[in-house]
Coordinates of N, CA, C and O in Angstrom, one line a residue:
X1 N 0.8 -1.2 0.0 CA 0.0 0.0 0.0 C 0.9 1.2 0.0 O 1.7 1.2 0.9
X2 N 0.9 2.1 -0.5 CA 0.9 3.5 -1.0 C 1.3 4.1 0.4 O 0.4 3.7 1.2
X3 N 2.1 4.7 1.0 CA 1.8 5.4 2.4 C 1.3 6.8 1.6 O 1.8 7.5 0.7
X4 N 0.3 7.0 2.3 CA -0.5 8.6 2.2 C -0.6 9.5 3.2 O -1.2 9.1 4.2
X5 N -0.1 10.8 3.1 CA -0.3 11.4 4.5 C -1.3 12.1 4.7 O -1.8 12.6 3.8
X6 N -1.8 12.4 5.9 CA -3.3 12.3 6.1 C -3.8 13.6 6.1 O -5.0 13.8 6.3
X7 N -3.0 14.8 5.9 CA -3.1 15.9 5.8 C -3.3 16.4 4.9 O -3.6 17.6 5.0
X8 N -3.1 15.8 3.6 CA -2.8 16.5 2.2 C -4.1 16.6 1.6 O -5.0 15.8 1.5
X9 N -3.9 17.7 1.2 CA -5.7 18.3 0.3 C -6.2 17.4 -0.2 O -5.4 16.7 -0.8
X10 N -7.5 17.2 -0.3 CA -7.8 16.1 -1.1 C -9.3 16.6 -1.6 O -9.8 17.5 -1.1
X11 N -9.9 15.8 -2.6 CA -11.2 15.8 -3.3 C -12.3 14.7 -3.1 O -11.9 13.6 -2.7
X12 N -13.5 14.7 -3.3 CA -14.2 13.7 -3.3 C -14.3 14.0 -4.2 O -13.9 15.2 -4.3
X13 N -15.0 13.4 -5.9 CA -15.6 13.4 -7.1 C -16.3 12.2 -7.4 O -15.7 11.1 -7.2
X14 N -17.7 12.4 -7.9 CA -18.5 11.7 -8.0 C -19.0 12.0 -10.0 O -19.2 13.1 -10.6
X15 N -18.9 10.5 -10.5 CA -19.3 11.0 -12.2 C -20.8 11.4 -12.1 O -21.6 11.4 -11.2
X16 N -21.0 12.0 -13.4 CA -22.7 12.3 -13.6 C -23.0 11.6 -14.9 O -22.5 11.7 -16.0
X17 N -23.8 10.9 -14.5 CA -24.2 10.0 -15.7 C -25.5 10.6 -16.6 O -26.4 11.2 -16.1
X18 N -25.3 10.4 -17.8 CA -25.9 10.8 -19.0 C -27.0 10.6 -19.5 O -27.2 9.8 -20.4
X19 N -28.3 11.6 -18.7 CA -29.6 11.3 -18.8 C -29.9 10.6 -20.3 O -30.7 9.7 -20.5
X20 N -29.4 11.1 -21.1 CA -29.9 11.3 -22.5 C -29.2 9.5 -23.0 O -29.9 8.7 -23.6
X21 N -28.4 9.3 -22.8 CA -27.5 7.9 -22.8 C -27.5 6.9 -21.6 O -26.5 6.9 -20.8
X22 N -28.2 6.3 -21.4 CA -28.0 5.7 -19.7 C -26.6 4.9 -20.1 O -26.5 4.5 -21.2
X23 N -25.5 4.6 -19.1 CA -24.6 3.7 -19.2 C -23.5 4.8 -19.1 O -22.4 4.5 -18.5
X24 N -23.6 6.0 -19.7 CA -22.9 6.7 -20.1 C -22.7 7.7 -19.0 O -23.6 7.9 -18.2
X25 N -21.3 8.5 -18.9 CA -21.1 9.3 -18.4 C -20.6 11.0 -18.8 O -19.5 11.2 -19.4
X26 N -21.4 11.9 -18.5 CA -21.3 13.3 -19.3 C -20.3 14.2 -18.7 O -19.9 15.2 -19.2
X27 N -19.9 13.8 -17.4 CA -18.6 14.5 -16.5 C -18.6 14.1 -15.1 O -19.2 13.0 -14.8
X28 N -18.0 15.0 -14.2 CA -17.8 14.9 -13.0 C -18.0 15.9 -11.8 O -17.1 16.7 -11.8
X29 N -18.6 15.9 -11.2 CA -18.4 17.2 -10.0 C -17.6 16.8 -8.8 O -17.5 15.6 -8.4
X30 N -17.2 17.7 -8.3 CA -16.6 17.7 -6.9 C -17.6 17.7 -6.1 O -18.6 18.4 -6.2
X31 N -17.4 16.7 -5.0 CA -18.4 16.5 -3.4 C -18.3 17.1 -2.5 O -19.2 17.8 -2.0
X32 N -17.0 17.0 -2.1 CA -16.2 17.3 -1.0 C -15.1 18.0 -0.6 O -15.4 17.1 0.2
X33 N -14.2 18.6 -0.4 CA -13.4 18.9 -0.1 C -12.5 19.2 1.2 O -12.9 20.1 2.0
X34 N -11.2 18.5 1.3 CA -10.4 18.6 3.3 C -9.3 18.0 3.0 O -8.6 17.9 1.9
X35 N -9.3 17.7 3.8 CA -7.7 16.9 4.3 C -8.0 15.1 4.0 O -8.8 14.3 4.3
X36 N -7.1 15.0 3.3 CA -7.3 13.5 2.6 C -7.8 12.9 4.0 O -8.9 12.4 3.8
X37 N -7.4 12.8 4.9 CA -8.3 11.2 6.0 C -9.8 11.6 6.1 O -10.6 10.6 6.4
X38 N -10.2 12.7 6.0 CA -11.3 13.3 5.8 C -11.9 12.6 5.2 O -12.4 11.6 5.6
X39 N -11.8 13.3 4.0 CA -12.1 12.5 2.6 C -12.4 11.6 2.3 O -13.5 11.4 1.7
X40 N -11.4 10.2 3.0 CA -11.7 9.1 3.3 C -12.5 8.6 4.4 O -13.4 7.8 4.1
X41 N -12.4 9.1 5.4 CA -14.0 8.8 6.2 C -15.1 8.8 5.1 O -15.7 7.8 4.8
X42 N -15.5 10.5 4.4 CA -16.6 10.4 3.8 C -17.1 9.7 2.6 O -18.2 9.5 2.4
X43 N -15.9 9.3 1.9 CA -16.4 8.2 1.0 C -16.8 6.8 1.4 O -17.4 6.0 0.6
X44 N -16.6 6.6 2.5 CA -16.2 5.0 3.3 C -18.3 5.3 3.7 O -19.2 4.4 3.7
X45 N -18.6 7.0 4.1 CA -19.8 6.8 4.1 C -20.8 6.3 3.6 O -21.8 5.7 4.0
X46 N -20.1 7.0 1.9 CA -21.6 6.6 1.2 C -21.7 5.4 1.0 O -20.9 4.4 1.2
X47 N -23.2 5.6 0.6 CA -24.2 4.0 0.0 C -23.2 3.4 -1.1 O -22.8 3.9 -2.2
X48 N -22.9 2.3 -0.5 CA -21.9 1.0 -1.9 C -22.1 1.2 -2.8 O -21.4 1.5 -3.7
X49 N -23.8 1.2 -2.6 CA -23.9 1.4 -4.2 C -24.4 2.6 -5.2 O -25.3 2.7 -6.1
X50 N -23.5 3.4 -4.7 CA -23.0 4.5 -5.3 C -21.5 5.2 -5.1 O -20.8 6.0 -5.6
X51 N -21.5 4.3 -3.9 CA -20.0 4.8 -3.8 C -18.9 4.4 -5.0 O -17.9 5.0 -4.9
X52 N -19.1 3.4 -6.2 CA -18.3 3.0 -7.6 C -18.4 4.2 -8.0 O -17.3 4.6 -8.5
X53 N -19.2 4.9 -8.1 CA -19.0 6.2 -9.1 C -18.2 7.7 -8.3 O -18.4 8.8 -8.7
X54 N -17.4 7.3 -7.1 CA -16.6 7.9 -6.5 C -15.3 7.9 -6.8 O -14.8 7.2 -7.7
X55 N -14.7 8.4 -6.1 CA -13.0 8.6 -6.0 C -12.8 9.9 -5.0 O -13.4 10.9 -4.7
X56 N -11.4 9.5 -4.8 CA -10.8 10.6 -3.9 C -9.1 11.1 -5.3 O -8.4 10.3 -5.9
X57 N -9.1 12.4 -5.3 CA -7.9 12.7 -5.9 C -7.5 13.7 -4.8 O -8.2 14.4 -4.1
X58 N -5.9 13.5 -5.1 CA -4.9 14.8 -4.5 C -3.9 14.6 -4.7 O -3.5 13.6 -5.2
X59 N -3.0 15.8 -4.4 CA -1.7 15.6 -5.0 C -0.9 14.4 -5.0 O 0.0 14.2 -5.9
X60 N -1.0 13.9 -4.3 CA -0.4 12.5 -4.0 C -1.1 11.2 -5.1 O -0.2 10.4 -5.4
X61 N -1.9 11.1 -5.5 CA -2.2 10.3 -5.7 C -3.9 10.6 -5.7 O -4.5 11.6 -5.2
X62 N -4.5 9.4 -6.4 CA -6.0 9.1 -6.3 C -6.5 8.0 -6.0 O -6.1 7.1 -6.6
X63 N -7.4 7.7 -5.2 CA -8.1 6.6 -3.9 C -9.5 6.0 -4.4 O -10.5 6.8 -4.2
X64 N -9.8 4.9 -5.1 CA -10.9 4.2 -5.1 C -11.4 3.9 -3.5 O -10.7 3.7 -2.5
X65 N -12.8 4.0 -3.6 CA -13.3 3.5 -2.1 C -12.4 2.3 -1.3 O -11.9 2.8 -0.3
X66 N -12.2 1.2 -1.3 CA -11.5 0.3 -1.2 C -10.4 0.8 -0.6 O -10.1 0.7 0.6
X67 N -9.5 1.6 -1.5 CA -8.0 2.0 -1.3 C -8.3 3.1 -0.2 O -7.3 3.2 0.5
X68 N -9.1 3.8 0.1 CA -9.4 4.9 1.1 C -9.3 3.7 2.6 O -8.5 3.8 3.5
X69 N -10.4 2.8 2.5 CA -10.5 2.1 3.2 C -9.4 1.6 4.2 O -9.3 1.4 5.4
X70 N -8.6 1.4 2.8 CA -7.2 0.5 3.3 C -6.4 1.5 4.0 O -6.0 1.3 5.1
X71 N -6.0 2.6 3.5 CA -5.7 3.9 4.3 C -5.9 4.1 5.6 O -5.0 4.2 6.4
X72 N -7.3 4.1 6.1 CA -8.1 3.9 7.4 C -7.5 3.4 8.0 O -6.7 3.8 8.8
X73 N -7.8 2.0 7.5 CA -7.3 1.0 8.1 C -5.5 1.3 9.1 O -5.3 1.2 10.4
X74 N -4.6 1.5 8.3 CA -3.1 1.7 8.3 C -3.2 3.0 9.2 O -2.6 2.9 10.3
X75 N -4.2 4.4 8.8 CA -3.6 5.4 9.8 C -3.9 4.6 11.0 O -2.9 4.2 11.6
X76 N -5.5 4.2 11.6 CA -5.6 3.9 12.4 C -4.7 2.6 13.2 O -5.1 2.3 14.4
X77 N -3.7 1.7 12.7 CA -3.3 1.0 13.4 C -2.0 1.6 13.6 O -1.4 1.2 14.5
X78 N -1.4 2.9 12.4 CA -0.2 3.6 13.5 C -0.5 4.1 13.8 O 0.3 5.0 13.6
X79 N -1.6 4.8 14.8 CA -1.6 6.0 15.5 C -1.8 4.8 16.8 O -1.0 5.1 17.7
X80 N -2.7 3.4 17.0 CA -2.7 2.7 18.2 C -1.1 2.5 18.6 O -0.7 2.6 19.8
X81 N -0.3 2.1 17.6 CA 1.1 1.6 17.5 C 2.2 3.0 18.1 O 3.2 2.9 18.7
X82 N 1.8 3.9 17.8 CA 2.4 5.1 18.5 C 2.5 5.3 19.9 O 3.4 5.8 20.5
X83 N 1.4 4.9 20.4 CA 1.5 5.0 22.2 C 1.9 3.8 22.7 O 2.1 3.5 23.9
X84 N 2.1 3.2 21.8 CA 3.1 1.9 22.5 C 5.0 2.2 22.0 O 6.0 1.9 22.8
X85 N 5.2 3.0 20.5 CA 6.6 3.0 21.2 C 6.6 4.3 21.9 O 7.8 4.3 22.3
X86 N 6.1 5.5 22.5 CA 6.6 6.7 22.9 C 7.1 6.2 24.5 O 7.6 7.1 25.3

């Protein structure tokens, strides 16, 4: 996994799909915007099934739901791992 640091600006973007075309996609808007761990909380919120037509981008890189998850996951087991070596 990617180490990502939990501070760095980040986006939520969600596609808009193409009344006139179903299947199809006509662009994208921005959701959200904070600090990438942010970010990832809020995607991890939405409904599954809509969360496929998300993503997180930022400078660092860009986060499918899943990969946000996995992020979670990692801050939260070094930050428990921190008060054990200080």
């Amino acid at each position: 996994m990617h180490l990502y640091p939990m501070d760095v600006p980040a986006e939520i973007h969600r596609w808009i799909e193409d009344d006139e075309h179903p299947g199809h996609r006509s662009g994208e808007v921005i959701v959200a915007k904070g600090p990438l761990v942010i970010m990832a909380h809020g995607i991890c919120a939405i409904d599954p099934v809509f969360r496929r037509a998300c993503w997180i981008t930022s400078e660092v890189g860009d986060l499918n739901a899943e990969e946000a998850e996995e992020a979670l996951r990692y801050w939260s087991t070094r930050a428990e791992g921190a008060d054990e070596e200080a």
